[in-house]
Short mmCIF file of C-alpha atoms in Angstrom, two decimals:
data_model
loop_
_atom_site.label_atom_id
_atom_site.label_comp_id
_atom_site.label_asym_id
_atom_site.label_seq_id
_atom_site.Cartn_x
_atom_site.Cartn_y
_atom_site.Cartn_z
CA MET A 1269 -0.01 -0.20 0.02
CA THR A 1270 1.37 3.27 -0.96
CA ALA A 1271 1.43 6.17 1.55
CA PRO A 1272 -1.31 8.83 1.00
CA ALA A 1273 -0.34 12.35 -0.42
CA LEU A 1274 0.32 14.92 2.18
CA ARG A 1275 -2.82 17.00 2.34
CA GLY A 1276 -5.21 18.64 5.08
CA VAL A 1277 -4.15 18.27 8.46
CA THR A 1278 -1.93 15.19 9.77
CA LEU A 1279 -1.16 14.41 13.47
CA ILE A 1280 1.70 12.45 14.47
CA LEU A 1281 1.59 10.87 17.92
CA GLY A 1282 4.10 9.09 19.92
CA GLY A 1283 6.09 8.68 23.23
CA ALA A 1284 9.39 10.40 24.06
CA ARG A 1285 12.41 9.47 21.46
CA SER A 1286 9.79 7.37 19.37
CA GLY A 1287 10.85 8.60 16.00
CA LYS A 1288 7.65 10.91 15.67
CA SER A 1289 9.77 13.97 14.62
CA ARG A 1290 11.88 12.09 12.17
CA PHE A 1291 8.75 10.65 10.52
CA ALA A 1292 6.96 14.14 10.19
CA GLU A 1293 10.00 15.58 8.58
CA GLU A 1294 10.11 12.75 6.10
CA LEU A 1295 6.43 13.40 5.21
CA VAL A 1296 6.79 16.67 4.63
CA GLU A 1297 9.92 16.38 2.51
CA ALA A 1298 8.33 13.79 0.32
CA ALA A 1299 5.55 16.16 -0.33
CA GLY A 1300 7.99 18.05 -2.59
CA LEU A 1301 6.74 21.43 -1.45
CA ASP A 1302 8.05 24.43 0.39
CA ARG A 1303 8.82 23.53 4.18
CA LEU A 1304 8.16 25.58 7.11
CA TYR A 1305 9.05 24.24 10.43
CA VAL A 1306 7.30 25.69 13.52
CA ALA A 1307 9.56 25.30 16.52
CA THR A 1308 7.72 25.60 19.74
CA ALA A 1309 10.45 24.72 22.15
CA ALA A 1310 12.57 26.96 24.13
CA ALA A 1311 16.09 26.29 25.35
CA TYR A 1312 15.36 26.63 29.23
CA ASP A 1313 18.45 24.55 30.03
CA GLU A 1314 21.74 23.23 28.46
CA GLU A 1315 20.27 19.84 27.54
CA MET A 1316 17.09 21.17 25.64
CA GLY A 1317 19.56 23.35 23.84
CA VAL A 1318 21.25 20.24 22.54
CA ARG A 1319 18.02 18.71 21.66
CA ILE A 1320 17.03 21.76 19.67
CA ALA A 1321 20.31 21.74 17.92
CA GLU A 1322 19.88 18.13 16.79
CA HIS A 1323 16.48 18.99 15.35
CA LYS A 1324 17.69 22.01 13.49
CA ALA A 1325 20.81 20.17 12.22
CA ARG A 1326 18.18 17.63 10.31
CA ARG A 1327 16.49 20.60 8.71
CA ALA A 1328 18.74 22.10 6.06
CA GLY A 1329 16.62 23.64 3.53
CA TRP A 1330 13.76 24.41 5.87
CA ARG A 1331 12.53 27.77 6.72
CA THR A 1332 11.85 28.03 10.64
CA VAL A 1333 9.40 30.32 12.57
CA GLU A 1334 9.81 29.82 16.45
CA ALA A 1335 6.31 30.11 18.15
CA GLN A 1336 6.58 29.14 21.94
CA PHE A 1337 2.94 30.94 21.93
CA GLY A 1338 0.68 32.18 19.00
CA LEU A 1339 0.72 29.05 17.26
CA ALA A 1340 -2.80 29.97 15.51
CA ALA A 1341 -1.73 33.36 14.41
CA VAL A 1342 1.53 31.65 12.73
CA LEU A 1343 -0.49 29.01 10.94
CA ARG A 1344 -3.12 31.68 9.70
CA THR A 1345 -0.17 34.02 8.38
CA GLU A 1346 2.00 31.15 6.75
CA SER A 1347 -0.30 28.70 5.33
CA THR A 1348 -0.39 28.40 1.57
CA PRO A 1349 -0.92 25.79 -1.03
CA GLU A 1350 2.64 25.98 -1.98
CA GLN A 1351 4.06 25.40 1.39
CA ALA A 1352 3.75 22.27 3.96
CA ILE A 1353 4.13 23.58 7.50
CA LEU A 1354 5.23 21.08 10.16
CA VAL A 1355 4.56 21.97 13.84
CA ASP A 1356 6.87 20.50 16.35
CA CYS A 1357 5.53 20.11 18.87
CA LEU A 1358 1.89 20.44 20.43
CA THR A 1359 3.33 18.90 23.75
CA LEU A 1360 5.71 21.67 24.34
CA TRP A 1361 3.41 24.40 22.90
CA LEU A 1362 0.97 23.23 25.67
CA SER A 1363 3.64 23.23 28.27
CA ASN A 1364 4.61 26.92 27.53
CA LEU A 1365 0.89 28.01 27.76
CA LEU A 1366 0.44 26.28 31.19
CA LEU A 1367 3.60 27.71 32.58
CA ALA A 1368 2.77 31.25 31.42
CA GLY A 1369 -0.70 30.84 33.10
CA ALA A 1370 -2.61 31.00 29.90
CA GLU A 1371 -6.01 29.33 29.32
CA PRO A 1372 -5.25 26.11 27.20
CA ALA A 1373 -8.71 25.73 26.12
CA GLY A 1374 -9.31 28.87 24.37
CA GLU A 1375 -5.85 28.88 22.81
CA ALA A 1376 -6.73 25.24 21.64
CA GLU A 1377 -10.01 26.40 20.11
CA GLU A 1378 -7.91 29.19 18.33
CA LEU A 1379 -5.60 26.53 16.89
CA LEU A 1380 -8.35 24.37 15.73
CA GLU A 1381 -9.96 27.20 13.88
CA ALA A 1382 -6.75 28.05 12.42
CA LEU A 1383 -6.21 24.40 11.10
CA ARG A 1384 -9.53 24.29 9.56
CA ALA A 1385 -8.79 27.26 7.68
CA ALA A 1386 -5.18 26.20 6.54
CA ARG A 1387 -4.63 26.44 2.74
CA GLY A 1388 -2.02 23.89 2.48
CA PRO A 1389 -0.97 20.64 4.34
CA VAL A 1390 -0.11 20.86 8.07
CA VAL A 1391 1.69 18.25 10.13
CA LEU A 1392 1.70 18.47 13.79
CA VAL A 1393 3.43 16.37 16.13
CA SER A 1394 2.37 15.60 19.71
CA ASN A 1395 3.26 13.17 22.60
CA GLU A 1396 0.84 10.63 23.56
CA VAL A 1397 0.87 10.93 27.22
CA GLY A 1398 -1.89 8.67 28.24
CA PHE A 1399 -0.13 5.61 28.37
CA GLY A 1400 1.91 6.33 31.35
CA ILE A 1401 0.99 6.48 35.42
CA VAL A 1402 -1.43 8.97 36.96
CA PRO A 1403 0.93 11.81 37.88
CA ASP A 1404 1.42 12.57 41.61
CA ASN A 1405 0.98 16.44 41.42
CA ALA A 1406 -1.90 18.66 40.20
CA LEU A 1407 0.15 20.35 37.62
CA ALA A 1408 1.61 17.23 35.83
CA ARG A 1409 -2.17 15.79 36.09
CA ALA A 1410 -3.74 19.21 34.54
CA PHE A 1411 -0.89 19.19 31.83
CA ARG A 1412 -1.92 15.20 30.80
CA ASP A 1413 -5.63 15.94 30.84
CA HIS A 1414 -5.05 19.15 28.68
CA GLN A 1415 -2.68 17.24 26.47
CA GLY A 1416 -5.24 14.20 25.99
CA ARG A 1417 -7.94 16.42 25.33
CA LEU A 1418 -5.83 18.40 22.64
CA ASN A 1419 -4.90 15.39 20.99
CA GLN A 1420 -8.31 14.09 20.82
CA ARG A 1421 -9.56 17.43 19.15
CA VAL A 1422 -6.81 17.66 16.55
CA ALA A 1423 -7.02 13.80 15.76
CA ALA A 1424 -10.81 14.21 15.28
CA LEU A 1425 -10.32 17.27 12.76
CA ALA A 1426 -7.11 15.62 11.27
CA ASP A 1427 -7.36 13.77 7.84
CA ARG A 1428 -4.55 11.41 8.98
CA VAL A 1429 -3.46 10.40 12.33
CA THR A 1430 -0.31 8.40 12.98
CA LEU A 1431 1.32 6.67 15.95
CA VAL A 1432 4.98 6.12 15.97
CA ALA A 1433 6.33 3.75 18.19
CA ALA A 1434 9.92 2.45 18.22
CA GLY A 1435 10.43 4.12 14.81
CA LEU A 1436 7.63 2.40 13.37
CA PRO A 1437 4.60 4.22 12.10
CA LEU A 1438 1.05 2.87 12.60
CA ASP A 1439 -1.79 4.76 10.92
CA LEU A 1440 -4.82 5.56 13.21
CA LYS A 1441 -6.74 7.52 10.64
CA LEU A 1442 -6.14 7.79 6.97
CA PRO A 1443 -7.68 10.26 4.52
CA LYS A 1444 -10.95 9.37 2.88
CA GLU A 1445 -10.45 8.74 -0.97
CA PRO A 1446 -11.94 11.55 -3.14
CA GLN A 1447 -15.14 10.53 -4.49
#
């Protein structure tokens, strides 16, 4: 079976170090469109700086926009039919929002509206956090709950949803064939 063409909204889920980012990058590169990487991470410590540098090294030829906040605005501004957008990742974006005291539900609604209005393909990477244990503190539980709801809402809207585990993609939802 051949992979579906990149169109609409694609959600790539997986655990930490599952290979989800690399898989998403390969999807976007295979589309043959201009490539925009929307980076949501911030280097709050040296280790995170190293992770960010690793991601940047893989993206030669990509244009990058950093968006720790304001993700919906970036999508509304940057979405064109000639460009595929990769957002990596929703998990760090949500974490940034919670740490800044923002209201995740409102921000998520804005994101969903921007995805519905996108004029070109958008690939979003997110961690699947529901496979773990119940966290022992209120902030971690709130994060897990917000992340689970966000993933569900984006997956419902998405044309394609793929779970990546141990570097292996498993399509959970594929685009409907044009009639």
